[in-house]
Coordinates of C-alpha atoms in Angstrom, one line a residue:
Chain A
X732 CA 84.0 87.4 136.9
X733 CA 85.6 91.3 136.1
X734 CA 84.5 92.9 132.9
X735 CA 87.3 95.4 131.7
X736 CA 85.6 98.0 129.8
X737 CA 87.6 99.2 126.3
X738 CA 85.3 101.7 124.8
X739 CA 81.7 103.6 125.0
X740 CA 80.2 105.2 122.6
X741 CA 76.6 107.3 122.5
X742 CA 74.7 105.9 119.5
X743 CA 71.0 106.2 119.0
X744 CA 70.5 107.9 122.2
X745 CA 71.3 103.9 123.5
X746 CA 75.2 103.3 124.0
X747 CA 77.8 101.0 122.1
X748 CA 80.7 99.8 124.6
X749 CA 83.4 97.2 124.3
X750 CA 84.7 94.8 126.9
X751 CA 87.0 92.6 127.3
X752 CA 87.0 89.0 130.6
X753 CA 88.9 86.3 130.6
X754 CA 86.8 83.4 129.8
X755 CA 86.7 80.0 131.4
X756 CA 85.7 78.3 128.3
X757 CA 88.4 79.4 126.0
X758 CA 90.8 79.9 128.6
X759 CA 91.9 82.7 127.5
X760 CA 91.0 87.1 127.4
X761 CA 87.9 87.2 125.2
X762 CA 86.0 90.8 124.0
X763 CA 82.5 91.5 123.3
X764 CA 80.6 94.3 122.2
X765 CA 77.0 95.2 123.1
X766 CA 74.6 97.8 122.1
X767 CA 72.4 98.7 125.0
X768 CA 69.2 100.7 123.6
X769 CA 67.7 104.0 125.7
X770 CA 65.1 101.6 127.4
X771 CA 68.1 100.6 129.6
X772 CA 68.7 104.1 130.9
X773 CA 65.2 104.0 132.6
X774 CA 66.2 100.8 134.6
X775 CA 64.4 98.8 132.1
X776 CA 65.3 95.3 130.8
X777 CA 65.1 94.3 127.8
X778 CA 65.8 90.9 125.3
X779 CA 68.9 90.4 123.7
X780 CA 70.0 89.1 120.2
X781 CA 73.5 87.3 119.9
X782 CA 75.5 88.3 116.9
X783 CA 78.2 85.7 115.3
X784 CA 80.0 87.3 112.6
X785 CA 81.9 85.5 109.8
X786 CA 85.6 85.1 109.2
X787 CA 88.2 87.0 109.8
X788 CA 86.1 89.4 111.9
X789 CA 86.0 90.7 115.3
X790 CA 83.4 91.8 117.9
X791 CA 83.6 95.3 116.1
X792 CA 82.8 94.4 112.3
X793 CA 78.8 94.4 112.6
X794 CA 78.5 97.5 115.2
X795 CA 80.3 99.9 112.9
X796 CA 78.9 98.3 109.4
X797 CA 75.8 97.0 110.0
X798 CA 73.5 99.9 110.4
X799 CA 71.2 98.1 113.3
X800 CA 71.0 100.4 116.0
X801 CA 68.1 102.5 115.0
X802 CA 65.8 99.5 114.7
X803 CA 67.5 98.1 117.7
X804 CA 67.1 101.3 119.6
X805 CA 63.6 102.1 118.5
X806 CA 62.6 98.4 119.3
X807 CA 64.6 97.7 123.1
X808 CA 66.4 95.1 121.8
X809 CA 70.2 94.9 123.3
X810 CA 72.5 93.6 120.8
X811 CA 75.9 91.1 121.7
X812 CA 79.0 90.4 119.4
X813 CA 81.4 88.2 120.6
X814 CA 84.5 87.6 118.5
X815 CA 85.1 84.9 116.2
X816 CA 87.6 82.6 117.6
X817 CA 90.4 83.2 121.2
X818 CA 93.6 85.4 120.9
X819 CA 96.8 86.0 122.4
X820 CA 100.0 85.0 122.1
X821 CA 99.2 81.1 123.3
X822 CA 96.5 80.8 120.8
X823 CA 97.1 78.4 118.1
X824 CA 97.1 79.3 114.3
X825 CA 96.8 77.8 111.4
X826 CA 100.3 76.6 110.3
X827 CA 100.0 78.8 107.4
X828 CA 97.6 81.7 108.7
X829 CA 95.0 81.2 106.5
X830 CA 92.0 83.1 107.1
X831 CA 89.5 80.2 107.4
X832 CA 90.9 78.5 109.7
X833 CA 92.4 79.3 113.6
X834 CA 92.1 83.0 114.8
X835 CA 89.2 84.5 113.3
X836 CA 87.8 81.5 112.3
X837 CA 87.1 79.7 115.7
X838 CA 83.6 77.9 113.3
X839 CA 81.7 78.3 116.9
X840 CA 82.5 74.6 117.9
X841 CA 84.3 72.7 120.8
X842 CA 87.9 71.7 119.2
X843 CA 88.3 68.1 119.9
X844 CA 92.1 68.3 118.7
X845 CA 95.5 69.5 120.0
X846 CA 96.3 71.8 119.8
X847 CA 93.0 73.7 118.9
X848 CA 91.3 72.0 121.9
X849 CA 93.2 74.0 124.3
X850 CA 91.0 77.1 123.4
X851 CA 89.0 76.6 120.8
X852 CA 85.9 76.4 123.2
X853 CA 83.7 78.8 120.8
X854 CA 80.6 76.7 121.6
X855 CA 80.6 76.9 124.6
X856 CA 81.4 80.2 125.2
X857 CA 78.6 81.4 123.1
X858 CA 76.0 79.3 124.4
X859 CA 76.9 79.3 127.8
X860 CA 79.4 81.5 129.1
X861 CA 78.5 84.9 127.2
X862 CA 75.0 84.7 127.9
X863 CA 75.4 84.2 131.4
X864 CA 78.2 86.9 131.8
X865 CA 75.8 89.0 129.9
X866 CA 72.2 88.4 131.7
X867 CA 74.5 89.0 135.1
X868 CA 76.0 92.1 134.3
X869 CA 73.5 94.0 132.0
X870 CA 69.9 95.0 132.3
X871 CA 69.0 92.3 130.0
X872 CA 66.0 89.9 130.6
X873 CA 66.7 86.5 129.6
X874 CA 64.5 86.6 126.2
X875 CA 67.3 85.6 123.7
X876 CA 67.3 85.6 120.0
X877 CA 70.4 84.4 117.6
X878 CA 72.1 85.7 114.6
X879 CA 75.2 85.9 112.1
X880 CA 76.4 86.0 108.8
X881 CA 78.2 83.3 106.7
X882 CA 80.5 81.4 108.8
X883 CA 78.2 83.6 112.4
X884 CA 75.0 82.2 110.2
X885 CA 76.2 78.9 110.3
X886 CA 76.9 79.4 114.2
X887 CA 73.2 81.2 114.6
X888 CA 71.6 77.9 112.9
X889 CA 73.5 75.6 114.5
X890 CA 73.2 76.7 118.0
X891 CA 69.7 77.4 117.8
X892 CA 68.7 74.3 116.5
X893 CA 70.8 72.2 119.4
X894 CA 69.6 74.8 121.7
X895 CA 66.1 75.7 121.1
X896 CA 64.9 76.2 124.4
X897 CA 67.5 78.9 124.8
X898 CA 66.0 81.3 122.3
X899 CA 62.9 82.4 121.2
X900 CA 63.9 82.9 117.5
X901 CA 66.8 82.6 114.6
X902 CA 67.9 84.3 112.0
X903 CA 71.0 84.2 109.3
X904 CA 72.6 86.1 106.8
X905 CA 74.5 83.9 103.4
X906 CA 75.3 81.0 106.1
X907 CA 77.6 78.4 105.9
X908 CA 74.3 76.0 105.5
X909 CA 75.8 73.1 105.2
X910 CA 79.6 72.6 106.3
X911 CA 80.3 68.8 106.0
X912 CA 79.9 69.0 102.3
X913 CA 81.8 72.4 101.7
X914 CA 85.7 73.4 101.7
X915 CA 85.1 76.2 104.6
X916 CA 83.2 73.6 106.5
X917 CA 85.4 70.7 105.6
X918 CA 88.7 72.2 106.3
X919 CA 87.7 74.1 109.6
X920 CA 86.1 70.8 110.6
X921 CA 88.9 68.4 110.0
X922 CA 91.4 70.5 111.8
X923 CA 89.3 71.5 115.3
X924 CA 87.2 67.9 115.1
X925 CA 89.5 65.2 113.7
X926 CA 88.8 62.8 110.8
X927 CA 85.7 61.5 112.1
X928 CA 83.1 63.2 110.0
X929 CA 80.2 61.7 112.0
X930 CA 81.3 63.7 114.8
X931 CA 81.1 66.9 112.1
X932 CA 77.2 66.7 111.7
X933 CA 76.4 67.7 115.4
X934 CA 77.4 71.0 113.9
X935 CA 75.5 71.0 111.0
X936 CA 72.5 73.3 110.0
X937 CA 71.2 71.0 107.6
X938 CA 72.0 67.7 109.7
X939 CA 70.6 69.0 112.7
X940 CA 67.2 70.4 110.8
X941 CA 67.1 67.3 109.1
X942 CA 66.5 65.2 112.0
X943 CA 65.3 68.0 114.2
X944 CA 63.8 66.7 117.3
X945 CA 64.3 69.7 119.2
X946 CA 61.3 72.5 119.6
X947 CA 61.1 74.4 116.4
X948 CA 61.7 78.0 116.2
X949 CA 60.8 80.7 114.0
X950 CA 64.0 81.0 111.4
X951 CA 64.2 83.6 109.1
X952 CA 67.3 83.2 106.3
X953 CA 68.5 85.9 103.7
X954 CA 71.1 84.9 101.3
X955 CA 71.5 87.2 97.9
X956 CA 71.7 85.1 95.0
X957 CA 75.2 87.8 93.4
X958 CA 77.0 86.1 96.5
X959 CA 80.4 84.8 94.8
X960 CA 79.8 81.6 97.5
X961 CA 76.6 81.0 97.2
X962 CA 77.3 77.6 95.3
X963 CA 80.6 76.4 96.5
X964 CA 80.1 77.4 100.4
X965 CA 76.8 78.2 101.1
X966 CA 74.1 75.7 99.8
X967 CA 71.1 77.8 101.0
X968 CA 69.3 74.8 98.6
X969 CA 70.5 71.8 101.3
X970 CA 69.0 73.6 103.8
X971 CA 65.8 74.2 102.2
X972 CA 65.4 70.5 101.3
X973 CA 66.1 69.8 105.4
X974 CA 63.3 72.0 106.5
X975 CA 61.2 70.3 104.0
X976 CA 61.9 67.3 105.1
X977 CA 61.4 67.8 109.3
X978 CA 59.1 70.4 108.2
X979 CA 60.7 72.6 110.0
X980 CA 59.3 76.7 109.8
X981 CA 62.3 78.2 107.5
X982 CA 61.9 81.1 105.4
X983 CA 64.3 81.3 103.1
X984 CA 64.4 83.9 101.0
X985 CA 66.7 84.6 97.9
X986 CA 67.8 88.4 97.1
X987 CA 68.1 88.9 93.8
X988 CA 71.4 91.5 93.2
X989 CA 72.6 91.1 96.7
X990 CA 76.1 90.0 97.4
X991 CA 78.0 88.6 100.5
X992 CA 78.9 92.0 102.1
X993 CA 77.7 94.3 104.7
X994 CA 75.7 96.3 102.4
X995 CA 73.7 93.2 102.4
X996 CA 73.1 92.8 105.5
X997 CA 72.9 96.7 106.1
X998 CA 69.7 96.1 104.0
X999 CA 67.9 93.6 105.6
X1000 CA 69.1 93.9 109.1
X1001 CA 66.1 95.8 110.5
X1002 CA 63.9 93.5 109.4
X1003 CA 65.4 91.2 111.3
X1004 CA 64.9 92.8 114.2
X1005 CA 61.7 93.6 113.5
X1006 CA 61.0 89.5 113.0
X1007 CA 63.2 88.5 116.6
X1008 CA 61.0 91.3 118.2
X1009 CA 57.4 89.7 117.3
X1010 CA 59.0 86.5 119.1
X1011 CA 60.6 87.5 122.5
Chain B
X195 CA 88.2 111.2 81.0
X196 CA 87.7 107.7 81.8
X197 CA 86.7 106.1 84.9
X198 CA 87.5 102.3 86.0
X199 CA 85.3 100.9 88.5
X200 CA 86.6 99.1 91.3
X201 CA 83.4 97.9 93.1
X202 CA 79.9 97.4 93.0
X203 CA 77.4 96.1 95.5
X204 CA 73.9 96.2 96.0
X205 CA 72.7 97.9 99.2
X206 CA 69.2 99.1 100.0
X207 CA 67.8 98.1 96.4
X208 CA 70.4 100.9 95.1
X209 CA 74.1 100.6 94.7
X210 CA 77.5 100.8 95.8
X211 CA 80.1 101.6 93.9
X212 CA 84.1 103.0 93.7
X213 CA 85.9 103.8 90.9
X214 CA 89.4 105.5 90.4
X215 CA 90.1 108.0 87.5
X216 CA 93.5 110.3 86.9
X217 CA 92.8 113.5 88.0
X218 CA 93.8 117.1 86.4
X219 CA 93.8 118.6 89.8
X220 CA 95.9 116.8 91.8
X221 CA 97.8 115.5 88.8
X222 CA 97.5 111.5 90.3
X223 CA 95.3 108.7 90.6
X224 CA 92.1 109.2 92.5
X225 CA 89.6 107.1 94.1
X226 CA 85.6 108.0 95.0
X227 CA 82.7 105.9 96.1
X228 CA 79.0 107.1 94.7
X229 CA 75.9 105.5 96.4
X230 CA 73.4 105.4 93.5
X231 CA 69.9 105.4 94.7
X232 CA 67.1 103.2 93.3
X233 CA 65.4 105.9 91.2
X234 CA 68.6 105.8 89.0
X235 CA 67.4 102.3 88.0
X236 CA 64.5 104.0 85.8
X237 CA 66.3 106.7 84.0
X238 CA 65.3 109.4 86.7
X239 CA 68.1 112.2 88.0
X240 CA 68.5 112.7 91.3
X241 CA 70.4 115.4 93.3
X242 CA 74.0 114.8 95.2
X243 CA 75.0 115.0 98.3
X244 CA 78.9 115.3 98.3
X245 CA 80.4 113.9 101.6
X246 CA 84.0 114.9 102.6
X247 CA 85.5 112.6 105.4
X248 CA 88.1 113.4 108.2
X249 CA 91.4 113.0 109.0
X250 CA 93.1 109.4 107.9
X251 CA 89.7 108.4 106.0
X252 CA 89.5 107.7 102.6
X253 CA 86.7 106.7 100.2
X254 CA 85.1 104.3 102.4
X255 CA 84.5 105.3 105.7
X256 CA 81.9 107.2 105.5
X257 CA 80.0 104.2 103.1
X258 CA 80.5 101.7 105.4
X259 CA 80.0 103.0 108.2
X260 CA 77.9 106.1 108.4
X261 CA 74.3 104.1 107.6
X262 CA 73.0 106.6 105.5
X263 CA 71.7 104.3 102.5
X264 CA 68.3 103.5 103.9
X265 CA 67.1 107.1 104.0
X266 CA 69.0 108.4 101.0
X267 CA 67.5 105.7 98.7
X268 CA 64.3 106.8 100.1
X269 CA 64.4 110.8 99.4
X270 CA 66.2 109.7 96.2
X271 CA 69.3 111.4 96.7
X272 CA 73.1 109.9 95.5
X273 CA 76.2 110.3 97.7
X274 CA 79.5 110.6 96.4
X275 CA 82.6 110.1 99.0
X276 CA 86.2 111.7 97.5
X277 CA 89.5 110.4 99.4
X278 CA 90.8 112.9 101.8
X279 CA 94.3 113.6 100.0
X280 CA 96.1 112.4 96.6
X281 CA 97.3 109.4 97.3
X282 CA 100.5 107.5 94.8
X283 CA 104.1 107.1 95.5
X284 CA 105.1 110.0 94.1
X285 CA 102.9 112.1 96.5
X286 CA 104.3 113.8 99.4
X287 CA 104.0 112.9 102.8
X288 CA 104.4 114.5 106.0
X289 CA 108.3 113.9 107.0
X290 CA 107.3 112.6 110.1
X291 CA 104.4 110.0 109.0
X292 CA 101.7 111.9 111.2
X293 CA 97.9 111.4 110.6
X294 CA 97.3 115.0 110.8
X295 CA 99.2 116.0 107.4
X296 CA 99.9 114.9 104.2
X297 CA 98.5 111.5 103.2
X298 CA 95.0 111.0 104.5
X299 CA 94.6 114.9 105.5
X300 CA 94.6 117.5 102.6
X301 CA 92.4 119.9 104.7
X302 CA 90.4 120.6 101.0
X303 CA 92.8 123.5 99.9
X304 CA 95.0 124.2 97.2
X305 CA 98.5 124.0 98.5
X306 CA 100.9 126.6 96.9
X307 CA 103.8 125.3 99.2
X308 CA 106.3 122.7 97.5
X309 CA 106.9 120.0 97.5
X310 CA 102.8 119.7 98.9
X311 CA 101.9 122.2 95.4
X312 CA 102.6 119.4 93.2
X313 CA 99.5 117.0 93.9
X314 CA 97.5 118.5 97.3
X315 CA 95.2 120.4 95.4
X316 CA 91.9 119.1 96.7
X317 CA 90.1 122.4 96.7
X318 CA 89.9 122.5 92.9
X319 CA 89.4 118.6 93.0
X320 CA 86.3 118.7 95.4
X321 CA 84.9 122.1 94.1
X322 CA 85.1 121.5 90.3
X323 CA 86.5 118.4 89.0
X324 CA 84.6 116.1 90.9
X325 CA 81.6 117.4 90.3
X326 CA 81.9 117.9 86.6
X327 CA 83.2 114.2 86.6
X328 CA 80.1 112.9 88.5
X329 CA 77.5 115.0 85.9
X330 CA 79.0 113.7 82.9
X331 CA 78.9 110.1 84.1
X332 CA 75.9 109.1 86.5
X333 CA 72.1 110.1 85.9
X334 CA 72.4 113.2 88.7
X335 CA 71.3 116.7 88.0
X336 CA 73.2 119.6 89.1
X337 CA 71.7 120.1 92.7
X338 CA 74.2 119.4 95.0
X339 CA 74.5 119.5 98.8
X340 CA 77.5 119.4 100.5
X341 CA 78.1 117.5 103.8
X342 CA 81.2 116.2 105.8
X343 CA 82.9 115.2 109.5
X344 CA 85.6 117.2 111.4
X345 CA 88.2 118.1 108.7
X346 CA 85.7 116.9 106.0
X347 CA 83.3 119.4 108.3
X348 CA 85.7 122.4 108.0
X349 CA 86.0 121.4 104.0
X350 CA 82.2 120.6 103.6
X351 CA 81.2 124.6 105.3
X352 CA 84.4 126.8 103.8
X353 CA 84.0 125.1 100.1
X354 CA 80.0 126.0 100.7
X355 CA 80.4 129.3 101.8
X356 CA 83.0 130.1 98.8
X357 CA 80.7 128.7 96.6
X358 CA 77.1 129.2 97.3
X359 CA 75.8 129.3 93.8
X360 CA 76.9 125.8 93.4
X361 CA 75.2 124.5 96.6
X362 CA 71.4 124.3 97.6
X363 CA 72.6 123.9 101.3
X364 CA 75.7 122.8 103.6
X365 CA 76.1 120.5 106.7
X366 CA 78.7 119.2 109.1
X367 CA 79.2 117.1 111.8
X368 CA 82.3 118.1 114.1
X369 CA 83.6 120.6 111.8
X370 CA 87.1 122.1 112.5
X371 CA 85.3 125.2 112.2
X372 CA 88.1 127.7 113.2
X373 CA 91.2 126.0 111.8
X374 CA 93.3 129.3 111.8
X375 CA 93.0 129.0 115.3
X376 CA 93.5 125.7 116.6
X377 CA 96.4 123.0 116.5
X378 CA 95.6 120.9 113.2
X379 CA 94.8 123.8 111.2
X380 CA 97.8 125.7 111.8
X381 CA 99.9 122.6 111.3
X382 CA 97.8 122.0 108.2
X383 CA 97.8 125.5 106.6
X384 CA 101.3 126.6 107.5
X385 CA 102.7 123.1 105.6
X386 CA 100.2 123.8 102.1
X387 CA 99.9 127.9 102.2
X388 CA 103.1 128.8 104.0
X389 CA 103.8 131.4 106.7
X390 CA 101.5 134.2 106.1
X391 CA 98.5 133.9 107.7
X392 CA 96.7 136.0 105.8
X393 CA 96.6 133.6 103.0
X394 CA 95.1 131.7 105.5
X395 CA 91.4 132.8 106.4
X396 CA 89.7 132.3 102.9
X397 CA 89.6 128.3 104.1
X398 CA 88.6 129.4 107.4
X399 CA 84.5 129.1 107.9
X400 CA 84.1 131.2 110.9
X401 CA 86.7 133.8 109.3
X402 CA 84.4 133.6 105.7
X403 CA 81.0 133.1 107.7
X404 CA 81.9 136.8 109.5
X405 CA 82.4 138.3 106.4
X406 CA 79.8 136.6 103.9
X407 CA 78.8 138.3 101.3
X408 CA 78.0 135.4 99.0
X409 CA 74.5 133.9 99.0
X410 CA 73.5 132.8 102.3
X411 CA 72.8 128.8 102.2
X412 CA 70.9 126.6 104.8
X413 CA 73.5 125.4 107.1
X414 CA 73.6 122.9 110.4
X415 CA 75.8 121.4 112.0
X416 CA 75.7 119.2 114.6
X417 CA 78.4 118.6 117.7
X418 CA 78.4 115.9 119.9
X419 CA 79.2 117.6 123.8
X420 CA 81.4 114.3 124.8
X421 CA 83.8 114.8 122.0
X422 CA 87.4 114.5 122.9
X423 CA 88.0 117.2 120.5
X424 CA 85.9 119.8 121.0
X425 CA 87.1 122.6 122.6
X426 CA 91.6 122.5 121.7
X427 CA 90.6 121.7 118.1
X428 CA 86.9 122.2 116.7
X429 CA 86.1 126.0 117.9
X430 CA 81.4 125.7 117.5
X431 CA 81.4 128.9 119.3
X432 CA 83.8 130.6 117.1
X433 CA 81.2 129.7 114.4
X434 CA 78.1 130.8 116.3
X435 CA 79.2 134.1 116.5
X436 CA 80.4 134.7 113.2
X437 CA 76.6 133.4 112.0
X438 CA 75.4 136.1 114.6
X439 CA 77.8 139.0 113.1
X440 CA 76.6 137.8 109.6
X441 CA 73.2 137.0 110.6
X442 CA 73.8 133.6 108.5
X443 CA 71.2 131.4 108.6
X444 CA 73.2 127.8 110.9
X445 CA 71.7 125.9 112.8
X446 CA 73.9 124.7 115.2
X447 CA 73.3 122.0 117.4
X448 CA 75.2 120.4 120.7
X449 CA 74.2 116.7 120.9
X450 CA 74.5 115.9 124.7
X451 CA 76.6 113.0 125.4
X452 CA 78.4 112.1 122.1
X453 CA 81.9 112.0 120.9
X454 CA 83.5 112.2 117.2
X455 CA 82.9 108.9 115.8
X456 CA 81.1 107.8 113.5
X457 CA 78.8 106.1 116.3
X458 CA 77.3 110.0 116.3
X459 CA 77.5 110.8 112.8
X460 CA 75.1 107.5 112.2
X461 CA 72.9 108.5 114.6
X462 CA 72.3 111.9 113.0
X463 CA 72.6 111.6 109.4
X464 CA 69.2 111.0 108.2
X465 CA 68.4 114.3 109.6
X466 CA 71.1 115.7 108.0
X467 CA 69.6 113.9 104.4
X468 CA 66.3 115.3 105.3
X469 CA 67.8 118.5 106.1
X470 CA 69.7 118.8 102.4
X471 CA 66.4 117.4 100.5
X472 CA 63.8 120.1 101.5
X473 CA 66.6 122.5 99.5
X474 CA 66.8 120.5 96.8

């Protein structure tokens, strides 16, 4: 497996660099970008946290708006962003090139329908096939922790909870809590899973906390209550009402003024860090 | 003069916020962003830091990108972001579309060249009408810093060193800091001041830094050693021996191994704020 590298950048005496591989799961060329912290330079390894961002993004949205490196660099803690769904010319759209659904909007799930099943693999390219390319190619450990905002916080939920032996911790920014009973969710789901909707809750936050059965990890939510989808999209409240229910250790917490942008999650993103770091 | 606001977020328990106004300098519509830092909430002033970006920025870059929020709501200090050129349809562009003139890139002088005369006159815009715009309207006093990147650089040290009684101090990151004598600054100056190059050197810093005989300001810069643009186009030396002829009091610093994004800028810029607040 080649790694083409597109860009490297010097940031917080770490380094920022781009790359693009063609990926088995997508069948198609994927890019990432990673933040490797000054610890590396020394030979050292360190743990890694796995950003998902939301729609219409790529792998470069959170590295140049997010404001994370100097936690991230003061802490050792590498930092991946994949991009949000496959590209190129033989990459299926949405018919009418919406931005919630088909390129940029992959939902990080296994497409079950033609003729977004020939690459819409973002599932298992995130669980699998990243981390893997990643932990052989980096000085990385494999101490994992998972992230993302709104339709990447839905992702970060989602594929901690089905995968909790993969990651030591969780966290999410204004996720898409609860996608089987919101448009986003419904539409994306539909379209990449069929009509089926009981094969929609296996990628479900509040579903899959619900009836957690899995190994509980330490989740930390942040979702500001000025967020113009809190109600419609969101549902931070049926995701409160799961962990209550498998009593499941959430903390959720509600930010008064905050709205669904970057500023937001400029905010709060070191404390993030700082809550993946006590768990590696 | 009114202003109409175009955005408002919440970002580290501050805020976020553009607006657009007509302008009586450049005689169009203008846009600026102003980070308003918590201590506004309670009625108290707080000093500015006026940022001016580079070439093909607007507004925004700097505010998204530049993660400077978290230590300027800490010392207290707002940031106001002009664009980097008028902007309308009946604003003159380079004839040839290219990044390094016209739209995007009004090098922070008054152009006396038609058809440019007409709207490019973002010296008086950035010097006095901003300024008087931002006092009358949000709880700042008149301390003001100035700051800004590569042409934002050259604009940020030649606007200081013309006006040191309105400026407690002056910083830059990548300035252009020699534009009579490098490729965009000729480009730039011969299209807004014309041929004679004599009407050239009072927006040159390292020509005005020579011969200062203004108030000497705290000044530092600092200049990533990997940057692509260093040595055709952004001149540091040039500047470090007009301080020494002038004995003015920069502070110059290479940065070994980074480049002129704003990957650099990011890394440096709380410095920068701590830098402008202990002249405050």
């Amino acid at each position: 497996m080649s790694l083409d590298i597109l860009s490297s950048a010097k940031v917080f005496d770490g380094w920022h660099k781009q790359y693009r591989h063609q990926s088995t799961s997508t069948r198609c060329e994927m890019r990432f970008a990673i933040f490797l912290p000054p610890q590396t330079a020394t030979g050292e390894k360190v743990p890694v946290l796995y950003w998902l961002s939301g729609l219409t993004c790529t792998e470069e949205n959170f590295m140049q708006k997010a404001g994370a490196f100097a936690e991230a660099a003061k802490l050792g803690i590498a930092i991946v962003a994949p991009d949000t769904s496959p590209r190129g010319e033989m990459v299926a759209d949405d018919a009418e090139g919406s931005y919630d659904f088909g390129l940029g909007a992959g939902f990080y799930v296994n497409a079950t329908q033609a003729p977004f099943d020939q690459h819409y693999q973002m599932y298992d390219y995130v669980v699998s096939e990243l981390p893997n390319l990643i932990e052989e190619h980096f000085p990385v450990t494999d101490q994992r922790a998972i992230s993302g905002h709104s339709m990447g916080g839905h992702g970060s939920l989602m594929i901690a909870l089905r995968n909790s032996e993969r990651y030591s911790s969780a966290s999410a920014f204004s996720p898409i809590a609860n996608p089987i009973n919101c448009p986003w969710g419904q539409k994306a789901f539909k379209g990449y899973l069929g009509d089926n909707e009981s094969d929609w809750t296996q990628y479900d936050s509040s579903e899959l906390m619900k009836r957690s059965e899995n190994k509980q990890l330490p989740m930390l939510v942040d979702q500001g209550d000025a967020d113009n989808f809190l109600d419609e999209q969101l549902r931070p409240q049926t995701l409160v009402d799961a962990a209550e229910l498998s009593q499941y250790p959430l903390t959720l917490r509600m930010q008064p003024g905050y709205d669904h942008s970057y500023y937001f999650i400029s905010t709060f993103i070191s404390e993030h860090l700082r809550f993946h770091s006590r768990y590696f």
